[in-house]
């Protein structure tokens, strides 16, 4: 089974390592030629606690790679990097299943516009992955990857096989018939934890401190829930906060490193949904604009 994984970041490298362990023919497509060469020459290392496993993988840069001919393509880039990937996939007339391994919302709609002939899937992942360097990923937390179809819920054989094989290789993974609910739940979690931890520059656990940050987190959650059908309950958000208490959210880290964030696909999505429903969401507007402002200021140095 041939798998293309677009994105040599934390999520893409983690998926690549387990897919390779499961005996699949894996090609990692990286943004830069330099990372592709490093992966080919040095292999891909995965750290689990003290254990380190090395994998020999194929890697090519996005510019030169052909994206055709895969049994399944996994897209594991951040939301703001999606457009060129969809453009290239559509120019290749790829029509096999495409699995988006991304947080936030909007990728399935953009994918459907760009790739009308491809069966599209979304993956909601609670595994933690951290890219140590261009050839090393750390599996920081055991979670689960759930993959489900965008449309009628039909699961292609290739997606089923990918999930079964990843799971037996040690990356907990399963298919689901209710991916929309899971995406809404993950969006709720991200719409509360990510902007607040990014603005305050605190670890996730600080939002359950029984103090002022928790008051704000609970109020922001209530607002998000008033807009999103199938939003996660506060108990679920709290469980993630406690389960990842010592971690810094991706948005917190992105701001800290002066990188763009996924805020448009997270709180931006909630703002749009609120506008369409005619619901006022002042706290979401406040955190959204705060993150956008910090993003711009940090990018300008
Ligand atoms: N890390 C985690 O634990 C989890 C992440 N996610 C989600 O998964 C998605 C990916 O996140 P993550 O892996 O952490 O992010 P990273 O920033 O670590 O990785 C994204 C990668 O995409 C690469 N990229 C950008 N544009 C292209 C392109 N045109 N072609 C090929 N590669 C490209 C980047 O390259 P370069 O480095 O050269 O810029 C980068 O390596 C996000 O939506 C995130 O929210 C979800 C659950 C858990
Ligand atoms: C679940 C959470 C909040 C973990 O940090 C996450 O998905 C992120 O940081 O983007």
mmCIF file of C-alpha atoms and ligand atoms in Angstrom:
data_model
loop_
_atom_site.group_PDB
_atom_site.id
_atom_site.type_symbol
_atom_site.label_atom_id
_atom_site.label_comp_id
_atom_site.label_asym_id
_atom_site.label_seq_id
_atom_site.Cartn_x
_atom_site.Cartn_y
_atom_site.Cartn_z
ATOM 1 C CA UNK A 1 0.000 0.000 0.000
ATOM 2 C CA UNK A 2 1.477 3.311 -1.110
ATOM 3 C CA UNK A 3 0.993 6.311 1.189
ATOM 4 C CA UNK A 4 2.017 9.894 0.496
ATOM 5 C CA UNK A 5 2.319 12.132 3.533
ATOM 6 C CA UNK A 6 2.464 15.834 2.719
ATOM 7 C CA UNK A 7 4.108 17.739 5.579
ATOM 8 C CA UNK A 8 7.269 16.766 7.425
ATOM 9 C CA UNK A 9 6.200 18.366 10.694
ATOM 10 C CA UNK A 10 5.278 16.712 13.977
ATOM 11 C CA UNK A 11 2.028 15.079 12.840
ATOM 12 C CA UNK A 12 3.313 14.035 9.402
ATOM 13 C CA UNK A 13 6.535 12.495 10.729
ATOM 14 C CA UNK A 14 4.653 10.606 13.457
ATOM 15 C CA UNK A 15 2.203 9.151 10.936
ATOM 16 C CA UNK A 16 5.063 8.350 8.539
ATOM 17 C CA UNK A 17 7.036 6.433 11.165
ATOM 18 C CA UNK A 18 4.109 4.234 12.185
ATOM 19 C CA UNK A 19 2.980 3.695 8.592
ATOM 20 C CA UNK A 20 6.505 2.563 7.745
ATOM 21 C CA UNK A 21 6.560 0.263 10.797
ATOM 22 C CA UNK A 22 3.305 -1.210 9.542
ATOM 23 C CA UNK A 23 5.043 -2.178 6.291
ATOM 24 C CA UNK A 24 3.528 0.467 4.044
ATOM 25 C CA UNK A 25 5.401 2.129 1.197
ATOM 26 C CA UNK A 26 5.678 5.659 2.635
ATOM 27 C CA UNK A 27 6.789 8.812 0.855
ATOM 28 C CA UNK A 28 7.135 12.000 2.910
ATOM 29 C CA UNK A 29 6.702 15.217 0.959
ATOM 30 C CA UNK A 30 8.468 18.072 2.683
ATOM 31 C CA UNK A 31 8.351 21.806 2.028
ATOM 32 C CA UNK A 32 12.108 22.059 1.619
ATOM 33 C CA UNK A 33 14.613 20.080 -0.425
ATOM 34 C CA UNK A 34 16.959 20.242 2.571
ATOM 35 C CA UNK A 35 14.621 18.296 4.872
ATOM 36 C CA UNK A 36 13.936 15.699 2.172
ATOM 37 C CA UNK A 37 17.677 15.103 1.737
ATOM 38 C CA UNK A 38 18.216 14.873 5.495
ATOM 39 C CA UNK A 39 15.410 12.317 5.855
ATOM 40 C CA UNK A 40 16.816 10.216 3.033
ATOM 41 C CA UNK A 41 20.353 10.321 4.354
ATOM 42 C CA UNK A 42 19.747 10.099 8.109
ATOM 43 C CA UNK A 43 16.386 8.281 8.259
ATOM 44 C CA UNK A 44 13.500 9.250 10.529
ATOM 45 C CA UNK A 45 13.857 8.787 14.306
ATOM 46 C CA UNK A 46 10.940 8.464 16.694
ATOM 47 C CA UNK A 47 11.365 8.957 20.435
ATOM 48 C CA UNK A 48 9.055 7.296 22.969
ATOM 49 C CA UNK A 49 10.325 8.102 26.422
ATOM 50 C CA UNK A 50 13.862 6.696 26.476
ATOM 51 C CA UNK A 51 13.346 4.471 23.431
ATOM 52 C CA UNK A 52 14.400 5.702 19.976
ATOM 53 C CA UNK A 53 13.427 3.880 16.776
ATOM 54 C CA UNK A 54 14.906 4.649 13.392
ATOM 55 C CA UNK A 55 13.037 4.265 10.082
ATOM 56 C CA UNK A 56 14.308 4.378 6.523
ATOM 57 C CA UNK A 57 11.891 6.474 4.512
ATOM 58 C CA UNK A 58 11.546 7.977 1.055
ATOM 59 C CA UNK A 59 11.328 11.739 1.001
ATOM 60 C CA UNK A 60 10.931 14.347 -1.705
ATOM 61 C CA UNK A 61 10.380 18.067 -1.753
ATOM 62 C CA UNK A 62 6.945 19.484 -2.523
ATOM 63 C CA UNK A 63 8.260 21.315 -5.557
ATOM 64 C CA UNK A 64 9.647 18.254 -7.309
ATOM 65 C CA UNK A 65 7.430 15.462 -5.953
ATOM 66 C CA UNK A 66 4.763 13.858 -8.067
ATOM 67 C CA UNK A 67 1.696 13.503 -5.894
ATOM 68 C CA UNK A 68 0.043 10.996 -8.226
ATOM 69 C CA UNK A 69 -0.135 7.238 -7.756
ATOM 70 C CA UNK A 70 -0.757 6.928 -4.014
ATOM 71 C CA UNK A 71 -3.386 4.572 -2.590
ATOM 72 C CA UNK A 72 -3.977 7.265 -0.002
ATOM 73 C CA UNK A 73 -2.627 10.769 0.564
ATOM 74 C CA UNK A 74 -2.336 12.239 4.051
ATOM 75 C CA UNK A 75 -2.196 16.024 4.273
ATOM 76 C CA UNK A 76 -0.486 17.035 7.528
ATOM 77 C CA UNK A 77 0.260 20.740 7.099
ATOM 78 C CA UNK A 78 -1.009 23.646 9.183
ATOM 79 C CA UNK A 79 -4.224 25.292 7.994
ATOM 80 C CA UNK A 80 -2.412 28.352 6.596
ATOM 81 C CA UNK A 81 -0.267 26.139 4.314
ATOM 82 C CA UNK A 82 -3.163 24.273 2.728
ATOM 83 C CA UNK A 83 -3.831 26.275 -0.473
ATOM 84 C CA UNK A 84 -0.696 25.348 -2.488
ATOM 85 C CA UNK A 85 -1.098 21.711 -1.449
ATOM 86 C CA UNK A 86 -4.678 21.577 -2.767
ATOM 87 C CA UNK A 87 -3.624 23.414 -5.914
ATOM 88 C CA UNK A 88 -0.923 20.861 -6.651
ATOM 89 C CA UNK A 89 -3.141 17.880 -5.806
ATOM 90 C CA UNK A 90 -5.842 19.194 -8.135
ATOM 91 C CA UNK A 91 -3.363 19.801 -10.967
ATOM 92 C CA UNK A 92 -2.219 16.161 -10.605
ATOM 93 C CA UNK A 93 -5.818 15.045 -10.936
ATOM 94 C CA UNK A 94 -5.279 12.794 -7.927
ATOM 95 C CA UNK A 95 -8.519 10.964 -7.280
ATOM 96 C CA UNK A 96 -7.610 8.525 -4.484
ATOM 97 C CA UNK A 97 -8.719 9.178 -0.910
ATOM 98 C CA UNK A 98 -7.204 12.178 0.842
ATOM 99 C CA UNK A 99 -7.030 12.248 4.647
ATOM 100 C CA UNK A 100 -6.546 15.654 6.254
ATOM 101 C CA UNK A 101 -4.686 15.390 9.538
ATOM 102 C CA UNK A 102 -5.356 18.913 10.767
ATOM 103 C CA UNK A 103 -6.946 20.870 13.592
ATOM 104 C CA UNK A 104 -9.502 23.592 12.961
ATOM 105 C CA UNK A 105 -12.235 23.774 10.364
ATOM 106 C CA UNK A 106 -12.572 24.670 6.710
ATOM 107 C CA UNK A 107 -10.191 22.128 5.131
ATOM 108 C CA UNK A 108 -12.928 19.710 4.073
ATOM 109 C CA UNK A 109 -14.864 22.477 2.311
ATOM 110 C CA UNK A 110 -11.709 23.791 0.593
ATOM 111 C CA UNK A 111 -10.748 20.212 -0.283
ATOM 112 C CA UNK A 112 -14.165 19.507 -1.817
ATOM 113 C CA UNK A 113 -13.853 22.610 -4.021
ATOM 114 C CA UNK A 114 -10.337 21.747 -5.193
ATOM 115 C CA UNK A 115 -10.679 17.962 -5.466
ATOM 116 C CA UNK A 116 -14.255 17.182 -6.489
ATOM 117 C CA UNK A 117 -13.376 13.619 -7.609
ATOM 118 C CA UNK A 118 -11.495 12.574 -4.463
ATOM 119 C CA UNK A 119 -13.094 10.928 -1.455
ATOM 120 C CA UNK A 120 -12.140 13.211 1.447
ATOM 121 C CA UNK A 121 -11.513 12.206 5.043
ATOM 122 C CA UNK A 122 -10.743 14.093 8.181
ATOM 123 C CA UNK A 123 -8.527 12.817 10.972
ATOM 124 C CA UNK A 124 -8.999 14.064 14.517
ATOM 125 C CA UNK A 125 -5.892 13.287 16.501
ATOM 126 C CA UNK A 126 -5.337 13.410 20.244
ATOM 127 C CA UNK A 127 -1.862 11.847 20.070
ATOM 128 C CA UNK A 128 0.780 14.378 21.008
ATOM 129 C CA UNK A 129 3.663 14.870 18.567
ATOM 130 C CA UNK A 130 6.623 17.198 18.807
ATOM 131 C CA UNK A 131 9.197 17.704 16.064
ATOM 132 C CA UNK A 132 12.599 17.736 17.764
ATOM 133 C CA UNK A 133 14.506 18.446 14.538
ATOM 134 C CA UNK A 134 13.865 17.856 10.810
ATOM 135 C CA UNK A 135 14.492 14.097 11.141
ATOM 136 C CA UNK A 136 13.269 13.408 14.700
ATOM 137 C CA UNK A 137 9.778 13.342 16.157
ATOM 138 C CA UNK A 138 8.780 12.678 19.766
ATOM 139 C CA UNK A 139 5.530 10.852 20.493
ATOM 140 C CA UNK A 140 4.690 12.965 23.531
ATOM 141 C CA UNK A 141 1.320 11.522 24.434
ATOM 142 C CA UNK A 142 -0.716 8.437 23.602
ATOM 143 C CA UNK A 143 -4.111 9.433 22.314
ATOM 144 C CA UNK A 144 -6.112 8.226 19.370
ATOM 145 C CA UNK A 145 -6.464 9.138 15.717
ATOM 146 C CA UNK A 146 -10.033 8.862 14.444
ATOM 147 C CA UNK A 147 -10.637 9.070 10.727
ATOM 148 C CA UNK A 148 -14.000 9.574 9.101
ATOM 149 C CA UNK A 149 -15.477 10.452 5.714
ATOM 150 C CA UNK A 150 -16.550 13.962 4.850
ATOM 151 C CA UNK A 151 -19.709 12.997 3.002
ATOM 152 C CA UNK A 152 -21.905 9.952 3.397
ATOM 153 C CA UNK A 153 -19.780 8.166 5.980
ATOM 154 C CA UNK A 154 -18.591 5.469 3.542
ATOM 155 C CA UNK A 155 -15.070 4.341 4.458
ATOM 156 C CA UNK A 156 -12.824 3.396 1.501
ATOM 157 C CA UNK A 157 -10.914 0.143 1.781
ATOM 158 C CA UNK A 158 -7.598 2.092 1.712
ATOM 159 C CA UNK A 159 -8.601 4.265 4.678
ATOM 160 C CA UNK A 160 -9.791 1.268 6.628
ATOM 161 C CA UNK A 161 -6.532 -0.553 5.910
ATOM 162 C CA UNK A 162 -4.414 2.480 6.833
ATOM 163 C CA UNK A 163 -6.188 2.836 10.193
ATOM 164 C CA UNK A 164 -6.033 -0.866 10.995
ATOM 165 C CA UNK A 165 -2.346 -1.064 10.150
ATOM 166 C CA UNK A 166 -1.387 2.117 12.030
ATOM 167 C CA UNK A 167 -3.258 0.778 15.035
ATOM 168 C CA UNK A 168 -1.512 -2.576 14.967
ATOM 169 C CA UNK A 169 1.849 -0.805 14.602
ATOM 170 C CA UNK A 170 1.162 1.040 17.907
ATOM 171 C CA UNK A 171 -0.414 4.349 16.860
ATOM 172 C CA UNK A 172 -3.940 3.985 18.235
ATOM 173 C CA UNK A 173 -6.241 4.638 15.312
ATOM 174 C CA UNK A 174 -9.774 3.802 14.202
ATOM 175 C CA UNK A 175 -12.388 4.799 11.662
ATOM 176 C CA UNK A 176 -15.558 6.556 12.748
ATOM 177 C CA UNK A 177 -18.959 7.284 11.244
ATOM 178 C CA UNK A 178 -19.321 10.519 13.205
ATOM 179 C CA UNK A 179 -16.309 12.603 12.274
ATOM 180 C CA UNK A 180 -18.338 15.856 12.143
ATOM 181 C CA UNK A 181 -19.157 15.524 15.849
ATOM 182 C CA UNK A 182 -15.530 14.803 16.664
ATOM 183 C CA UNK A 183 -14.322 17.783 14.669
ATOM 184 C CA UNK A 184 -16.805 20.008 16.512
ATOM 185 C CA UNK A 185 -15.607 18.663 19.857
ATOM 186 C CA UNK A 186 -11.936 19.177 18.963
ATOM 187 C CA UNK A 187 -12.745 22.655 17.655
ATOM 188 C CA UNK A 188 -14.351 23.538 21.002
ATOM 189 C CA UNK A 189 -11.256 22.339 22.854
ATOM 190 C CA UNK A 190 -8.945 24.307 20.549
ATOM 191 C CA UNK A 191 -11.168 27.437 20.539
ATOM 192 C CA UNK A 192 -10.877 27.635 24.337
ATOM 193 C CA UNK A 193 -7.386 26.355 25.167
ATOM 194 C CA UNK A 194 -5.351 27.643 22.242
ATOM 195 C CA UNK A 195 -6.107 31.392 22.198
ATOM 196 C CA UNK A 196 -6.084 31.797 25.971
ATOM 197 C CA UNK A 197 -2.800 29.947 26.476
ATOM 198 C CA UNK A 198 -1.325 31.858 23.513
ATOM 199 C CA UNK A 199 -2.327 35.263 24.870
ATOM 200 C CA UNK A 200 -1.269 34.476 28.449
ATOM 201 C CA UNK A 201 1.777 32.429 27.333
ATOM 202 C CA UNK A 202 1.001 29.736 29.898
ATOM 203 C CA UNK A 203 0.899 25.944 29.868
ATOM 204 C CA UNK A 204 -2.530 24.342 29.289
ATOM 205 C CA UNK A 205 -2.915 23.378 32.964
ATOM 206 C CA UNK A 206 -3.019 27.048 33.994
ATOM 207 C CA UNK A 207 -6.578 27.194 32.617
ATOM 208 C CA UNK A 208 -7.779 24.833 35.355
ATOM 209 C CA UNK A 209 -6.118 26.638 38.223
ATOM 210 C CA UNK A 210 -9.397 27.301 40.046
ATOM 211 C CA UNK A 211 -8.625 31.009 39.627
ATOM 212 C CA UNK A 212 -8.996 33.870 37.170
ATOM 213 C CA UNK A 213 -7.778 32.069 34.035
ATOM 214 C CA UNK A 214 -10.300 29.295 34.692
ATOM 215 C CA UNK A 215 -13.137 31.827 34.976
ATOM 216 C CA UNK A 216 -12.224 33.152 31.534
ATOM 217 C CA UNK A 217 -11.830 29.656 30.070
ATOM 218 C CA UNK A 218 -15.273 28.607 31.326
ATOM 219 C CA UNK A 219 -16.907 31.796 30.024
ATOM 220 C CA UNK A 220 -15.232 31.454 26.634
ATOM 221 C CA UNK A 221 -16.366 27.828 26.503
ATOM 222 C CA UNK A 222 -19.991 28.806 27.256
ATOM 223 C CA UNK A 223 -19.864 31.280 24.384
ATOM 224 C CA UNK A 224 -18.393 28.783 21.909
ATOM 225 C CA UNK A 225 -21.022 26.242 22.951
ATOM 226 C CA UNK A 226 -23.795 28.740 22.239
ATOM 227 C CA UNK A 227 -22.700 28.777 18.595
ATOM 228 C CA UNK A 228 -21.467 25.303 17.692
ATOM 229 C CA UNK A 229 -23.905 22.438 17.404
ATOM 230 C CA UNK A 230 -22.284 19.342 18.969
ATOM 231 C CA UNK A 231 -19.720 21.405 20.883
ATOM 232 C CA UNK A 232 -17.786 19.609 23.611
ATOM 233 C CA UNK A 233 -19.032 20.092 27.179
ATOM 234 C CA UNK A 234 -16.832 21.908 29.697
ATOM 235 C CA UNK A 235 -16.016 18.547 31.357
ATOM 236 C CA UNK A 236 -14.462 17.349 28.086
ATOM 237 C CA UNK A 237 -12.442 20.546 27.688
ATOM 238 C CA UNK A 238 -11.308 20.243 31.292
ATOM 239 C CA UNK A 239 -10.256 16.636 30.723
ATOM 240 C CA UNK A 240 -7.987 17.744 27.842
ATOM 241 C CA UNK A 241 -6.605 20.609 29.928
ATOM 242 C CA UNK A 242 -5.755 18.229 32.761
ATOM 243 C CA UNK A 243 -4.436 15.540 30.374
ATOM 244 C CA UNK A 244 -2.101 18.044 28.689
ATOM 245 C CA UNK A 245 -1.512 20.221 31.776
ATOM 246 C CA UNK A 246 2.232 20.533 31.315
ATOM 247 C CA UNK A 247 2.117 21.087 27.539
ATOM 248 C CA UNK A 248 2.092 24.399 25.757
ATOM 249 C CA UNK A 249 -0.605 24.557 23.080
ATOM 250 C CA UNK A 250 0.380 24.735 19.433
ATOM 251 C CA UNK A 251 -0.885 28.331 19.226
ATOM 252 C CA UNK A 252 1.118 29.330 22.297
ATOM 253 C CA UNK A 253 4.252 27.827 20.737
ATOM 254 C CA UNK A 254 3.564 29.342 17.315
ATOM 255 C CA UNK A 255 3.341 32.840 18.804
ATOM 256 C CA UNK A 256 6.391 32.253 20.955
ATOM 257 C CA UNK A 257 8.388 31.339 17.856
ATOM 258 C CA UNK A 258 6.977 34.214 15.787
ATOM 259 C CA UNK A 259 5.195 31.805 13.398
ATOM 260 C CA UNK A 260 1.698 32.177 11.961
ATOM 261 C CA UNK A 261 -1.048 30.428 13.948
ATOM 262 C CA UNK A 262 -4.160 28.452 12.992
ATOM 263 C CA UNK A 263 -6.405 31.051 14.625
ATOM 264 C CA UNK A 264 -8.428 31.754 11.464
ATOM 265 C CA UNK A 265 -9.470 28.101 11.210
ATOM 266 C CA UNK A 266 -10.318 27.931 14.931
ATOM 267 C CA UNK A 267 -11.727 31.105 16.520
ATOM 268 C CA UNK A 268 -12.196 32.630 13.036
ATOM 269 C CA UNK A 269 -14.506 29.722 12.242
ATOM 270 C CA UNK A 270 -16.483 30.282 15.475
ATOM 271 C CA UNK A 271 -16.839 34.003 14.642
ATOM 272 C CA UNK A 272 -18.215 33.192 11.186
ATOM 273 C CA UNK A 273 -20.634 30.631 12.583
ATOM 274 C CA UNK A 274 -21.830 33.204 15.151
ATOM 275 C CA UNK A 275 -22.289 35.853 12.456
ATOM 276 C CA UNK A 276 -24.410 33.460 10.395
ATOM 277 C CA UNK A 277 -26.580 32.667 13.399
ATOM 278 C CA UNK A 278 -26.829 36.287 14.503
ATOM 279 C CA UNK A 279 -25.310 35.418 17.897
ATOM 280 C CA UNK A 280 -22.972 37.849 19.662
ATOM 281 C CA UNK A 281 -19.639 36.350 20.786
ATOM 282 C CA UNK A 282 -17.603 39.209 22.269
ATOM 283 C CA UNK A 283 -15.113 37.006 24.124
ATOM 284 C CA UNK A 284 -14.310 35.011 20.978
ATOM 285 C CA UNK A 285 -13.896 38.281 19.059
ATOM 286 C CA UNK A 286 -11.565 39.555 21.764
ATOM 287 C CA UNK A 287 -9.305 36.478 21.838
ATOM 288 C CA UNK A 288 -9.336 36.193 18.029
ATOM 289 C CA UNK A 289 -8.225 39.777 17.498
ATOM 290 C CA UNK A 290 -5.718 39.539 20.343
ATOM 291 C CA UNK A 291 -4.020 36.526 18.730
ATOM 292 C CA UNK A 292 -4.097 38.169 15.282
ATOM 293 C CA UNK A 293 -2.566 41.335 16.739
ATOM 294 C CA UNK A 294 0.180 39.432 18.560
ATOM 295 C CA UNK A 295 0.832 37.331 15.446
ATOM 296 C CA UNK A 296 1.373 40.446 13.336
ATOM 297 C CA UNK A 297 3.473 42.209 15.968
ATOM 298 C CA UNK A 298 5.741 39.187 16.509
ATOM 299 C CA UNK A 299 6.131 38.577 12.761
ATOM 300 C CA UNK A 300 7.299 42.181 12.359
ATOM 301 C CA UNK A 301 9.923 41.483 15.025
HETATM 302 N N1 LIG B 1 1.575 18.090 16.679
HETATM 303 C C1 LIG B 1 0.528 17.564 17.260
HETATM 304 O O1 LIG B 1 0.642 16.941 18.341
HETATM 305 C C2 LIG B 1 -0.836 17.676 16.639
HETATM 306 C C3 LIG B 1 -1.050 18.426 15.513
HETATM 307 N N2 LIG B 1 -2.322 18.492 14.971
HETATM 308 C C4 LIG B 1 -2.603 19.283 13.776
HETATM 309 O O2 LIG B 1 -1.904 18.708 12.692
HETATM 310 C C5 LIG B 1 -1.596 19.720 11.720
HETATM 311 C C6 LIG B 1 -0.091 19.690 11.467
HETATM 312 O O3 LIG B 1 0.514 20.061 12.695
HETATM 313 P P1 LIG B 1 2.032 19.833 13.067
HETATM 314 O O4 LIG B 1 2.563 18.680 12.331
HETATM 315 O O5 LIG B 1 2.124 19.862 14.541
HETATM 316 O O6 LIG B 1 2.644 21.189 12.484
HETATM 317 P P2 LIG B 1 4.150 21.465 12.020
HETATM 318 O O7 LIG B 1 4.260 22.937 11.872
HETATM 319 O O8 LIG B 1 5.077 20.727 12.912
HETATM 320 O O9 LIG B 1 4.206 20.768 10.600
HETATM 321 C C7 LIG B 1 3.632 21.270 9.449
HETATM 322 C C8 LIG B 1 4.605 20.928 8.349
HETATM 323 O O10 LIG B 1 4.034 21.230 7.093
HETATM 324 C C9 LIG B 1 5.126 21.592 6.256
HETATM 325 N N3 LIG B 1 4.638 22.237 5.041
HETATM 326 C C10 LIG B 1 4.146 23.482 4.888
HETATM 327 N N4 LIG B 1 3.830 23.684 3.592
HETATM 328 C C11 LIG B 1 4.149 22.536 2.931
HETATM 329 C C12 LIG B 1 4.075 22.136 1.577
HETATM 330 N N5 LIG B 1 3.615 22.944 0.613
HETATM 331 N N6 LIG B 1 4.491 20.897 1.250
HETATM 332 C C13 LIG B 1 4.973 20.051 2.182
HETATM 333 N N7 LIG B 1 5.079 20.383 3.485
HETATM 334 C C14 LIG B 1 4.651 21.605 3.848
HETATM 335 C C15 LIG B 1 5.982 22.486 7.141
HETATM 336 O O11 LIG B 1 7.282 22.583 6.592
HETATM 337 P P3 LIG B 1 8.411 23.540 7.263
HETATM 338 O O12 LIG B 1 8.715 22.927 8.590
HETATM 339 O O13 LIG B 1 9.552 23.419 6.319
HETATM 340 O O14 LIG B 1 7.809 24.896 7.345
HETATM 341 C C16 LIG B 1 5.927 21.705 8.447
HETATM 342 O O15 LIG B 1 6.995 20.794 8.538
HETATM 343 C C17 LIG B 1 -2.071 21.046 12.319
HETATM 344 O O16 LIG B 1 -3.352 21.373 11.836
HETATM 345 C C18 LIG B 1 -2.130 20.736 13.815
HETATM 346 O O17 LIG B 1 -3.031 21.587 14.499
HETATM 347 C C19 LIG B 1 -3.369 17.803 15.511
HETATM 348 C C20 LIG B 1 -3.196 17.046 16.633
HETATM 349 C C21 LIG B 1 -1.935 16.938 17.307
HETATM 350 C C1 LIG B 2 -5.348 19.632 22.511
HETATM 351 C C2 LIG B 2 -4.345 20.772 22.377
HETATM 352 C C3 LIG B 2 -4.905 22.015 22.992
HETATM 353 C C4 LIG B 2 -3.136 20.289 23.155
HETATM 354 O O1 LIG B 2 -2.222 21.286 23.432
HETATM 355 C C5 LIG B 2 -4.048 21.006 20.917
HETATM 356 O O2 LIG B 2 -4.651 20.379 20.068
HETATM 357 C C6 LIG B 2 -3.120 22.064 20.451
HETATM 358 O O3 LIG B 2 -2.231 22.460 21.191
HETATM 359 O O4 LIG B 2 -3.293 22.505 19.290
#
